[in-house]
Amino acid sequence: MNDKAEAVLAEWEVEEIKRANESGRPPVVFVHGLWLLSSSWQNWRDLFEESGYTTIAPGWPDDPATVEEAREKPEAFAHKMVQQVTDHYLEAIRRLDRAPAVVGHSFGGLIAQKIAGEGAAAVTVSIDNAPFKGVLPLPASSLKSASPVLSNPGNAGKAIALTLDQYKYGWANNLSDEEAEELWTKYHVPTAGAPLFQAAFANFNPFGGETSVDSKNPDRGPLLIIAGAEDHTVPLAITEASYKIQAKNEGVTEIAEIPGRGHTLTIDHGWREVADTALEFVEANLPAD
């Protein structure tokens, strides 16, 4: 890892890593996706720590500290790219005393699979992952969910927020209007447009592109893909295609479909069912010291 990559970790991220190493417990790294901050993982972190793990949840490079600050300074999200963010997490993992379990959602699920492909994860859980190069389905609901960004090529260099109605369609289509608005108010922040363009056009890039995943690495480790059955942003066609590619790896590869769940499945009222599914896989597959 180069000096530039080492320098990107924020002081609070370094402190989290120090705390994790000093705990002596098996580490779990949480990777958030677009339109969220790392604080969205707090319920999951509490659960995993109560179960004997230590956790870290780095942000994306230069993420604002709070939802309020993120909304006041949306320009902080512009221009972030998939490999830049992946390198940020790889640097955090490099500083851990042992290889961690990695849990990611949406673009964080894609990044978690990239990390696994680098051989840097002991076990990986990828939840409603954004498509990587080679995943061919692009369902209409996924394109509509991404249209607030993809409809304007100029958005590739901007930070874009979703309106409440856009959030209800792409993220909260399975929730009541009241819960959808509550989650949008509590968690939703602007996001970089670039990663969506990178994923949407990856299969037209003969050189691979930043959304490429090394699914063949024998050191990939066990992988679970969790799929929300009613997700508009990442429909089952995407998670199932991801699984079919990853299942060719010699390591343990599983998929778990959660009925009735949309893209908010990590933060809405049913988060615990999803977290328990992830925790069970980690407990069964994380190598003992």
PDB file of C-alpha atoms in Angstrom:
ATOM      1  CA  MET A   1       0.000   0.000   0.000  1.00  0.00           C
ATOM      2  CA  ASN A   2       1.457   3.370  -0.940  1.00  0.00           C
ATOM      3  CA  ASP A   3       1.979   6.393   1.290  1.00  0.00           C
ATOM      4  CA  LYS A   4      -0.944   8.248  -0.243  1.00  0.00           C
ATOM      5  CA  ALA A   5      -3.309   5.396   0.642  1.00  0.00           C
ATOM      6  CA  GLU A   6      -1.963   5.265   4.183  1.00  0.00           C
ATOM      7  CA  ALA A   7      -2.551   8.986   4.655  1.00  0.00           C
ATOM      8  CA  VAL A   8      -6.266   8.958   3.832  1.00  0.00           C
ATOM      9  CA  LEU A   9      -7.471   7.426   7.096  1.00  0.00           C
ATOM     10  CA  ALA A  10      -9.105   9.949   9.393  1.00  0.00           C
ATOM     11  CA  GLU A  11      -8.012  10.214  13.000  1.00  0.00           C
ATOM     12  CA  TRP A  12     -11.257   8.664  14.241  1.00  0.00           C
ATOM     13  CA  GLU A  13     -10.762   5.711  11.887  1.00  0.00           C
ATOM     14  CA  VAL A  14      -7.239   5.159  13.210  1.00  0.00           C
ATOM     15  CA  GLU A  15      -8.626   5.229  16.752  1.00  0.00           C
ATOM     16  CA  GLU A  16     -11.266   2.627  15.873  1.00  0.00           C
ATOM     17  CA  ILE A  17      -8.579   0.344  14.464  1.00  0.00           C
ATOM     18  CA  LYS A  18      -6.435   0.821  17.566  1.00  0.00           C
ATOM     19  CA  ARG A  19      -9.397  -0.061  19.774  1.00  0.00           C
ATOM     20  CA  ALA A  20     -10.123  -3.152  17.668  1.00  0.00           C
ATOM     21  CA  ASN A  21      -6.536  -4.386  17.887  1.00  0.00           C
ATOM     22  CA  GLU A  22      -6.341  -3.787  21.625  1.00  0.00           C
ATOM     23  CA  SER A  23      -9.572  -5.726  22.217  1.00  0.00           C
ATOM     24  CA  GLY A  24      -8.051  -9.040  21.131  1.00  0.00           C
ATOM     25  CA  ARG A  25     -11.398  -9.985  19.600  1.00  0.00           C
ATOM     26  CA  PRO A  26     -12.021 -11.101  16.000  1.00  0.00           C
ATOM     27  CA  PRO A  27     -12.597  -7.958  13.912  1.00  0.00           C
ATOM     28  CA  VAL A  28     -15.551  -7.195  11.651  1.00  0.00           C
ATOM     29  CA  VAL A  29     -15.351  -4.371   9.108  1.00  0.00           C
ATOM     30  CA  PHE A  30     -18.582  -2.740   7.926  1.00  0.00           C
ATOM     31  CA  VAL A  31     -18.698  -1.066   4.506  1.00  0.00           C
ATOM     32  CA  HIS A  32     -21.567   1.285   3.712  1.00  0.00           C
ATOM     33  CA  GLY A  33     -22.777   2.174   0.246  1.00  0.00           C
ATOM     34  CA  LEU A  34     -24.140   5.229  -1.521  1.00  0.00           C
ATOM     35  CA  TRP A  35     -26.525   7.656   0.199  1.00  0.00           C
ATOM     36  CA  LEU A  36     -25.468   6.520   3.692  1.00  0.00           C
ATOM     37  CA  LEU A  37     -22.753   7.235   6.262  1.00  0.00           C
ATOM     38  CA  SER A  38     -20.870   4.705   8.371  1.00  0.00           C
ATOM     39  CA  SER A  39     -23.054   5.618  11.360  1.00  0.00           C
ATOM     40  CA  SER A  40     -25.876   3.696   9.667  1.00  0.00           C
ATOM     41  CA  TRP A  41     -24.194   0.479  10.875  1.00  0.00           C
ATOM     42  CA  GLN A  42     -24.521   1.253  14.603  1.00  0.00           C
ATOM     43  CA  ASN A  43     -27.231  -1.322  15.343  1.00  0.00           C
ATOM     44  CA  TRP A  44     -25.197  -3.986  13.566  1.00  0.00           C
ATOM     45  CA  ARG A  45     -22.027  -3.014  15.390  1.00  0.00           C
ATOM     46  CA  ASP A  46     -23.765  -3.271  18.752  1.00  0.00           C
ATOM     47  CA  LEU A  47     -25.105  -6.732  17.878  1.00  0.00           C
ATOM     48  CA  PHE A  48     -21.764  -8.075  16.659  1.00  0.00           C
ATOM     49  CA  GLU A  49     -19.899  -6.659  19.658  1.00  0.00           C
ATOM     50  CA  GLU A  50     -22.430  -8.202  22.030  1.00  0.00           C
ATOM     51  CA  SER A  51     -21.655 -11.489  20.235  1.00  0.00           C
ATOM     52  CA  GLY A  52     -17.930 -11.317  20.959  1.00  0.00           C
ATOM     53  CA  TYR A  53     -16.488  -9.411  18.004  1.00  0.00           C
ATOM     54  CA  THR A  54     -14.824  -6.043  17.712  1.00  0.00           C
ATOM     55  CA  THR A  55     -15.971  -3.779  14.901  1.00  0.00           C
ATOM     56  CA  ILE A  56     -14.832  -0.882  12.779  1.00  0.00           C
ATOM     57  CA  ALA A  57     -16.902   1.069  10.261  1.00  0.00           C
ATOM     58  CA  PRO A  58     -14.671   3.390   8.258  1.00  0.00           C
ATOM     59  CA  GLY A  59     -16.277   6.046   6.114  1.00  0.00           C
ATOM     60  CA  TRP A  60     -15.570   6.739   2.489  1.00  0.00           C
ATOM     61  CA  PRO A  61     -12.637   9.148   2.080  1.00  0.00           C
ATOM     62  CA  ASP A  62     -13.456  12.574   3.540  1.00  0.00           C
ATOM     63  CA  ASP A  63     -17.050  11.699   4.444  1.00  0.00           C
ATOM     64  CA  PRO A  64     -18.665  14.327   6.695  1.00  0.00           C
ATOM     65  CA  ALA A  65     -19.069  13.262  10.314  1.00  0.00           C
ATOM     66  CA  THR A  66     -22.856  13.585  10.562  1.00  0.00           C
ATOM     67  CA  VAL A  67     -25.967  13.526   8.399  1.00  0.00           C
ATOM     68  CA  GLU A  68     -26.545  17.199   9.196  1.00  0.00           C
ATOM     69  CA  GLU A  69     -23.036  18.167   8.074  1.00  0.00           C
ATOM     70  CA  ALA A  70     -23.382  16.014   4.952  1.00  0.00           C
ATOM     71  CA  ARG A  71     -26.504  17.860   3.897  1.00  0.00           C
ATOM     72  CA  GLU A  72     -24.862  21.219   4.512  1.00  0.00           C
ATOM     73  CA  LYS A  73     -21.732  20.268   2.513  1.00  0.00           C
ATOM     74  CA  PRO A  74     -22.866  17.934  -0.284  1.00  0.00           C
ATOM     75  CA  GLU A  75     -19.817  18.800  -2.374  1.00  0.00           C
ATOM     76  CA  ALA A  76     -17.750  16.616  -0.014  1.00  0.00           C
ATOM     77  CA  PHE A  77     -19.159  13.538  -1.768  1.00  0.00           C
ATOM     78  CA  ALA A  78     -18.384  14.538  -5.356  1.00  0.00           C
ATOM     79  CA  HIS A  79     -15.788  12.711  -7.462  1.00  0.00           C
ATOM     80  CA  LYS A  80     -15.389   9.640  -5.235  1.00  0.00           C
ATOM     81  CA  MET A  81     -14.564   6.529  -7.245  1.00  0.00           C
ATOM     82  CA  VAL A  82     -14.987   2.818  -6.538  1.00  0.00           C
ATOM     83  CA  GLN A  83     -11.280   1.916  -6.445  1.00  0.00           C
ATOM     84  CA  GLN A  84     -10.425   4.942  -4.320  1.00  0.00           C
ATOM     85  CA  VAL A  85     -12.978   3.834  -1.742  1.00  0.00           C
ATOM     86  CA  THR A  86     -11.852   0.200  -1.941  1.00  0.00           C
ATOM     87  CA  ASP A  87      -8.244   1.253  -1.311  1.00  0.00           C
ATOM     88  CA  HIS A  88      -9.401   3.237   1.717  1.00  0.00           C
ATOM     89  CA  TYR A  89     -10.936   0.116   3.265  1.00  0.00           C
ATOM     90  CA  LEU A  90      -7.973  -2.043   2.283  1.00  0.00           C
ATOM     91  CA  GLU A  91      -5.710   0.382   4.118  1.00  0.00           C
ATOM     92  CA  ALA A  92      -7.883   0.122   7.235  1.00  0.00           C
ATOM     93  CA  ILE A  93      -7.785  -3.680   6.987  1.00  0.00           C
ATOM     94  CA  ARG A  94      -4.001  -3.640   6.526  1.00  0.00           C
ATOM     95  CA  ARG A  95      -3.687  -1.985   9.938  1.00  0.00           C
ATOM     96  CA  LEU A  96      -5.707  -4.652  11.727  1.00  0.00           C
ATOM     97  CA  ASP A  97      -3.782  -7.365  13.547  1.00  0.00           C
ATOM     98  CA  ARG A  98      -5.708 -10.128  11.798  1.00  0.00           C
ATOM     99  CA  ALA A  99      -7.837 -10.631   8.714  1.00  0.00           C
ATOM    100  CA  PRO A 100     -11.408  -9.529   9.424  1.00  0.00           C
ATOM    101  CA  ALA A 101     -14.888 -10.507   8.455  1.00  0.00           C
ATOM    102  CA  VAL A 102     -16.170  -7.887   6.006  1.00  0.00           C
ATOM    103  CA  VAL A 103     -19.846  -6.936   5.751  1.00  0.00           C
ATOM    104  CA  GLY A 104     -21.014  -4.537   3.042  1.00  0.00           C
ATOM    105  CA  HIS A 105     -24.309  -3.214   1.685  1.00  0.00           C
ATOM    106  CA  SER A 106     -25.125  -2.019  -1.845  1.00  0.00           C
ATOM    107  CA  PHE A 107     -21.964  -0.410  -3.267  1.00  0.00           C
ATOM    108  CA  GLY A 108     -20.436  -1.468   0.036  1.00  0.00           C
ATOM    109  CA  GLY A 109     -21.406  -5.019  -0.939  1.00  0.00           C
ATOM    110  CA  LEU A 110     -19.558  -4.619  -4.223  1.00  0.00           C
ATOM    111  CA  ILE A 111     -16.545  -3.204  -2.380  1.00  0.00           C
ATOM    112  CA  ALA A 112     -16.708  -6.086   0.124  1.00  0.00           C
ATOM    113  CA  GLN A 113     -16.460  -8.527  -2.792  1.00  0.00           C
ATOM    114  CA  LYS A 114     -13.521  -6.574  -4.239  1.00  0.00           C
ATOM    115  CA  ILE A 115     -11.812  -6.807  -0.843  1.00  0.00           C
ATOM    116  CA  ALA A 116     -12.481 -10.551  -0.759  1.00  0.00           C
ATOM    117  CA  GLY A 117     -11.033 -10.825  -4.256  1.00  0.00           C
ATOM    118  CA  GLU A 118      -7.835  -9.255  -2.936  1.00  0.00           C
ATOM    119  CA  GLY A 119      -7.596 -12.054  -0.363  1.00  0.00           C
ATOM    120  CA  ALA A 120      -7.894  -9.498   2.441  1.00  0.00           C
ATOM    121  CA  ALA A 121     -11.086 -10.821   4.086  1.00  0.00           C
ATOM    122  CA  ALA A 122     -11.354 -13.926   6.234  1.00  0.00           C
ATOM    123  CA  VAL A 123     -15.085 -14.152   5.480  1.00  0.00           C
ATOM    124  CA  THR A 124     -17.408 -11.830   3.572  1.00  0.00           C
ATOM    125  CA  VAL A 125     -21.098 -10.932   3.662  1.00  0.00           C
ATOM    126  CA  SER A 126     -22.350  -8.897   0.704  1.00  0.00           C
ATOM    127  CA  ILE A 127     -25.873  -7.483   1.023  1.00  0.00           C
ATOM    128  CA  ASP A 128     -27.799  -6.387  -2.076  1.00  0.00           C
ATOM    129  CA  ASN A 129     -24.507  -5.688  -3.841  1.00  0.00           C
ATOM    130  CA  ALA A 130     -24.182  -3.236  -6.700  1.00  0.00           C
ATOM    131  CA  PRO A 131     -23.320  -5.119  -9.906  1.00  0.00           C
ATOM    132  CA  PHE A 132     -19.690  -5.817 -10.711  1.00  0.00           C
ATOM    133  CA  LYS A 133     -18.224  -6.290 -14.184  1.00  0.00           C
ATOM    134  CA  GLY A 134     -19.630  -9.482 -15.660  1.00  0.00           C
ATOM    135  CA  VAL A 135     -23.027  -9.163 -13.955  1.00  0.00           C
ATOM    136  CA  LEU A 136     -25.223  -8.621 -16.990  1.00  0.00           C
ATOM    137  CA  PRO A 137     -28.819  -8.064 -15.822  1.00  0.00           C
ATOM    138  CA  LEU A 138     -29.929  -4.433 -15.557  1.00  0.00           C
ATOM    139  CA  PRO A 139     -33.605  -4.662 -14.582  1.00  0.00           C
ATOM    140  CA  ALA A 140     -35.940  -1.743 -15.286  1.00  0.00           C
ATOM    141  CA  SER A 141     -36.483  -1.027 -11.587  1.00  0.00           C
ATOM    142  CA  SER A 142     -32.721  -0.763 -11.053  1.00  0.00           C
ATOM    143  CA  LEU A 143     -32.362   1.690 -13.919  1.00  0.00           C
ATOM    144  CA  LYS A 144     -35.301   3.740 -12.639  1.00  0.00           C
ATOM    145  CA  SER A 145     -33.816   3.783  -9.124  1.00  0.00           C
ATOM    146  CA  ALA A 146     -30.509   5.061 -10.533  1.00  0.00           C
ATOM    147  CA  SER A 147     -32.093   7.514 -12.967  1.00  0.00           C
ATOM    148  CA  PRO A 148     -31.781  10.541 -10.653  1.00  0.00           C
ATOM    149  CA  VAL A 149     -28.040  10.187 -11.301  1.00  0.00           C
ATOM    150  CA  LEU A 150     -27.725   8.377 -14.642  1.00  0.00           C
ATOM    151  CA  SER A 151     -30.222  10.607 -16.491  1.00  0.00           C
ATOM    152  CA  ASN A 152     -27.612  13.379 -16.679  1.00  0.00           C
ATOM    153  CA  PRO A 153     -24.005  12.530 -17.676  1.00  0.00           C
ATOM    154  CA  GLY A 154     -22.882  15.675 -15.876  1.00  0.00           C
ATOM    155  CA  ASN A 155     -23.838  14.033 -12.588  1.00  0.00           C
ATOM    156  CA  ALA A 156     -20.719  11.848 -12.792  1.00  0.00           C
ATOM    157  CA  GLY A 157     -18.753  14.687 -11.220  1.00  0.00           C
ATOM    158  CA  LYS A 158     -21.406  15.814  -8.763  1.00  0.00           C
ATOM    159  CA  ALA A 159     -23.003  14.823  -5.483  1.00  0.00           C
ATOM    160  CA  ILE A 160     -26.681  13.923  -5.831  1.00  0.00           C
ATOM    161  CA  ALA A 161     -29.397  13.572  -3.193  1.00  0.00           C
ATOM    162  CA  LEU A 162     -32.673  11.708  -3.630  1.00  0.00           C
ATOM    163  CA  THR A 163     -36.041  13.328  -3.121  1.00  0.00           C
ATOM    164  CA  LEU A 164     -38.364  11.564  -0.713  1.00  0.00           C
ATOM    165  CA  ASP A 165     -40.400  10.163  -3.617  1.00  0.00           C
ATOM    166  CA  GLN A 166     -37.249   8.860  -5.319  1.00  0.00           C
ATOM    167  CA  TYR A 167     -36.158   7.289  -2.031  1.00  0.00           C
ATOM    168  CA  LYS A 168     -39.547   5.633  -1.584  1.00  0.00           C
ATOM    169  CA  TYR A 169     -39.277   3.987  -5.007  1.00  0.00           C
ATOM    170  CA  GLY A 170     -35.650   2.898  -4.950  1.00  0.00           C
ATOM    171  CA  TRP A 171     -35.120   2.150  -1.291  1.00  0.00           C
ATOM    172  CA  ALA A 172     -38.343   1.982   0.696  1.00  0.00           C
ATOM    173  CA  ASN A 173     -40.866   0.490  -1.728  1.00  0.00           C
ATOM    174  CA  ASN A 174     -41.789  -2.208   0.801  1.00  0.00           C
ATOM    175  CA  LEU A 175     -42.275   0.183   3.738  1.00  0.00           C
ATOM    176  CA  SER A 176     -45.037   2.445   4.975  1.00  0.00           C
ATOM    177  CA  ASP A 177     -44.818   6.092   3.963  1.00  0.00           C
ATOM    178  CA  GLU A 178     -44.181   6.956   7.598  1.00  0.00           C
ATOM    179  CA  GLU A 179     -41.195   4.649   7.985  1.00  0.00           C
ATOM    180  CA  ALA A 180     -39.813   5.640   4.591  1.00  0.00           C
ATOM    181  CA  GLU A 181     -39.824   9.321   5.560  1.00  0.00           C
ATOM    182  CA  GLU A 182     -38.312   8.508   8.969  1.00  0.00           C
ATOM    183  CA  LEU A 183     -35.393   6.636   7.390  1.00  0.00           C
ATOM    184  CA  TRP A 184     -34.881   9.294   4.697  1.00  0.00           C
ATOM    185  CA  THR A 185     -34.726  11.970   7.386  1.00  0.00           C
ATOM    186  CA  LYS A 186     -32.450  10.001   9.723  1.00  0.00           C
ATOM    187  CA  TYR A 187     -29.981   8.401   7.312  1.00  0.00           C
ATOM    188  CA  HIS A 188     -30.133   9.776   3.770  1.00  0.00           C
ATOM    189  CA  VAL A 189     -27.231  11.932   2.555  1.00  0.00           C
ATOM    190  CA  PRO A 190     -26.029  13.077  -0.909  1.00  0.00           C
ATOM    191  CA  THR A 191     -23.770  10.708  -2.787  1.00  0.00           C
ATOM    192  CA  ALA A 192     -21.112  10.663  -5.475  1.00  0.00           C
ATOM    193  CA  GLY A 193     -22.553  10.119  -8.929  1.00  0.00           C
ATOM    194  CA  ALA A 194     -19.409   8.540 -10.383  1.00  0.00           C
ATOM    195  CA  PRO A 195     -19.758   5.009  -8.931  1.00  0.00           C
ATOM    196  CA  LEU A 196     -23.181   4.569 -10.513  1.00  0.00           C
ATOM    197  CA  PHE A 197     -21.753   5.424 -13.925  1.00  0.00           C
ATOM    198  CA  GLN A 198     -18.818   3.085 -13.275  1.00  0.00           C
ATOM    199  CA  ALA A 199     -21.164   0.188 -12.501  1.00  0.00           C
ATOM    200  CA  ALA A 200     -23.659   0.942 -15.278  1.00  0.00           C
ATOM    201  CA  PHE A 201     -21.026   0.947 -18.025  1.00  0.00           C
ATOM    202  CA  ALA A 202     -18.566  -1.624 -16.635  1.00  0.00           C
ATOM    203  CA  ASN A 203     -19.483  -4.293 -19.162  1.00  0.00           C
ATOM    204  CA  PHE A 204     -18.625  -1.933 -22.020  1.00  0.00           C
ATOM    205  CA  ASN A 205     -15.092  -1.414 -20.664  1.00  0.00           C
ATOM    206  CA  PRO A 206     -12.680  -3.883 -22.319  1.00  0.00           C
ATOM    207  CA  PHE A 207     -10.012  -3.078 -19.726  1.00  0.00           C
ATOM    208  CA  GLY A 208     -12.084  -4.188 -16.760  1.00  0.00           C
ATOM    209  CA  GLY A 209     -12.818  -0.972 -14.930  1.00  0.00           C
ATOM    210  CA  GLU A 210     -12.987  -0.221 -11.227  1.00  0.00           C
ATOM    211  CA  THR A 211     -16.005  -2.431 -10.571  1.00  0.00           C
ATOM    212  CA  SER A 212     -14.097  -5.583 -11.543  1.00  0.00           C
ATOM    213  CA  VAL A 213     -14.021  -8.320  -8.894  1.00  0.00           C
ATOM    214  CA  ASP A 214     -11.508 -11.182  -8.745  1.00  0.00           C
ATOM    215  CA  SER A 215     -14.024 -13.933  -8.110  1.00  0.00           C
ATOM    216  CA  LYS A 216     -11.493 -16.667  -8.966  1.00  0.00           C
ATOM    217  CA  ASN A 217      -8.917 -15.936  -6.265  1.00  0.00           C
ATOM    218  CA  PRO A 218      -8.518 -19.152  -4.214  1.00  0.00           C
ATOM    219  CA  ASP A 219      -7.843 -16.941  -1.189  1.00  0.00           C
ATOM    220  CA  ARG A 220     -11.205 -15.211  -1.523  1.00  0.00           C
ATOM    221  CA  GLY A 221     -12.600 -17.000   1.510  1.00  0.00           C
ATOM    222  CA  PRO A 222     -16.216 -17.874   2.380  1.00  0.00           C
ATOM    223  CA  LEU A 223     -18.815 -15.534   0.878  1.00  0.00           C
ATOM    224  CA  LEU A 224     -22.500 -15.026   1.614  1.00  0.00           C
ATOM    225  CA  ILE A 225     -24.665 -12.882  -0.659  1.00  0.00           C
ATOM    226  CA  ILE A 226     -27.846 -11.635   1.009  1.00  0.00           C
ATOM    227  CA  ALA A 227     -30.653 -10.602  -1.333  1.00  0.00           C
ATOM    228  CA  GLY A 228     -33.698  -8.522  -0.472  1.00  0.00           C
ATOM    229  CA  ALA A 229     -36.465 -10.133  -2.511  1.00  0.00           C
ATOM    230  CA  GLU A 230     -38.360  -6.864  -3.135  1.00  0.00           C
ATOM    231  CA  ASP A 231     -35.363  -4.580  -3.715  1.00  0.00           C
ATOM    232  CA  HIS A 232     -35.921  -2.109  -6.567  1.00  0.00           C
ATOM    233  CA  THR A 233     -32.362  -0.758  -6.546  1.00  0.00           C
ATOM    234  CA  VAL A 234     -30.646  -4.172  -6.579  1.00  0.00           C
ATOM    235  CA  PRO A 235     -33.262  -6.669  -7.748  1.00  0.00           C
ATOM    236  CA  LEU A 236     -32.837 -10.413  -7.369  1.00  0.00           C
ATOM    237  CA  ALA A 237     -31.598 -10.701 -10.953  1.00  0.00           C
ATOM    238  CA  ILE A 238     -28.435  -8.826  -9.939  1.00  0.00           C
ATOM    239  CA  THR A 239     -27.732 -10.701  -6.706  1.00  0.00           C
ATOM    240  CA  GLU A 240     -28.471 -14.061  -8.324  1.00  0.00           C
ATOM    241  CA  ALA A 241     -26.138 -13.275 -11.238  1.00  0.00           C
ATOM    242  CA  SER A 242     -23.460 -12.206  -8.741  1.00  0.00           C
ATOM    243  CA  TYR A 243     -23.874 -15.494  -6.894  1.00  0.00           C
ATOM    244  CA  LYS A 244     -23.587 -17.587 -10.070  1.00  0.00           C
ATOM    245  CA  ILE A 245     -20.253 -15.960 -10.880  1.00  0.00           C
ATOM    246  CA  GLN A 246     -18.903 -16.231  -7.326  1.00  0.00           C
ATOM    247  CA  ALA A 247     -20.120 -19.821  -6.909  1.00  0.00           C
ATOM    248  CA  LYS A 248     -17.432 -20.949  -9.381  1.00  0.00           C
ATOM    249  CA  ASN A 249     -14.849 -20.142  -6.691  1.00  0.00           C
ATOM    250  CA  GLU A 250     -13.564 -23.132  -4.718  1.00  0.00           C
ATOM    251  CA  GLY A 251     -14.475 -21.432  -1.453  1.00  0.00           C
ATOM    252  CA  VAL A 252     -17.794 -21.604   0.378  1.00  0.00           C
ATOM    253  CA  THR A 253     -20.353 -19.496  -1.518  1.00  0.00           C
ATOM    254  CA  GLU A 254     -23.954 -19.117  -0.377  1.00  0.00           C
ATOM    255  CA  ILE A 255     -26.940 -16.911  -1.136  1.00  0.00           C
ATOM    256  CA  ALA A 256     -29.777 -16.090   1.259  1.00  0.00           C
ATOM    257  CA  GLU A 257     -32.969 -14.504  -0.019  1.00  0.00           C
ATOM    258  CA  ILE A 258     -34.865 -12.427   2.548  1.00  0.00           C
ATOM    259  CA  PRO A 259     -38.554 -12.289   1.576  1.00  0.00           C
ATOM    260  CA  GLY A 260     -40.387  -8.989   1.444  1.00  0.00           C
ATOM    261  CA  ARG A 261     -37.316  -6.812   1.900  1.00  0.00           C
ATOM    262  CA  GLY A 262     -36.198  -3.741  -0.047  1.00  0.00           C
ATOM    263  CA  HIS A 263     -32.955  -1.773  -0.209  1.00  0.00           C
ATOM    264  CA  THR A 264     -33.375  -0.384   3.325  1.00  0.00           C
ATOM    265  CA  LEU A 265     -33.031  -3.889   4.760  1.00  0.00           C
ATOM    266  CA  THR A 266     -29.951  -2.978   6.833  1.00  0.00           C
ATOM    267  CA  ILE A 267     -31.569   0.034   8.546  1.00  0.00           C
ATOM    268  CA  ASP A 268     -35.343  -0.466   8.651  1.00  0.00           C
ATOM    269  CA  HIS A 269     -37.512  -2.172  11.251  1.00  0.00           C
ATOM    270  CA  GLY A 270     -36.467  -5.623  10.003  1.00  0.00           C
ATOM    271  CA  TRP A 271     -32.689  -5.062  10.159  1.00  0.00           C
ATOM    272  CA  ARG A 272     -32.231  -7.677  12.890  1.00  0.00           C
ATOM    273  CA  GLU A 273     -33.315 -10.598  10.672  1.00  0.00           C
ATOM    274  CA  VAL A 274     -30.708  -9.594   8.099  1.00  0.00           C
ATOM    275  CA  ALA A 275     -28.032  -8.997  10.726  1.00  0.00           C
ATOM    276  CA  ASP A 276     -28.697 -12.374  12.350  1.00  0.00           C
ATOM    277  CA  THR A 277     -28.309 -14.060   8.951  1.00  0.00           C
ATOM    278  CA  ALA A 278     -24.960 -12.325   8.459  1.00  0.00           C
ATOM    279  CA  LEU A 279     -23.819 -13.051  12.015  1.00  0.00           C
ATOM    280  CA  GLU A 280     -24.661 -16.749  11.710  1.00  0.00           C
ATOM    281  CA  PHE A 281     -22.558 -17.016   8.546  1.00  0.00           C
ATOM    282  CA  VAL A 282     -19.637 -15.194  10.123  1.00  0.00           C
ATOM    283  CA  GLU A 283     -19.766 -17.367  13.225  1.00  0.00           C
ATOM    284  CA  ALA A 284     -19.835 -20.543  11.110  1.00  0.00           C
ATOM    285  CA  ASN A 285     -17.067 -19.534   8.720  1.00  0.00           C
ATOM    286  CA  LEU A 286     -14.628 -17.178  10.438  1.00  0.00           C
ATOM    287  CA  PRO A 287     -11.456 -19.191  10.967  1.00  0.00           C
ATOM    288  CA  ALA A 288     -10.350 -19.724  14.551  1.00  0.00           C
ATOM    289  CA  ASP A 289      -6.997 -18.258  15.569  1.00  0.00           C
TER     290      ASP A 289
END
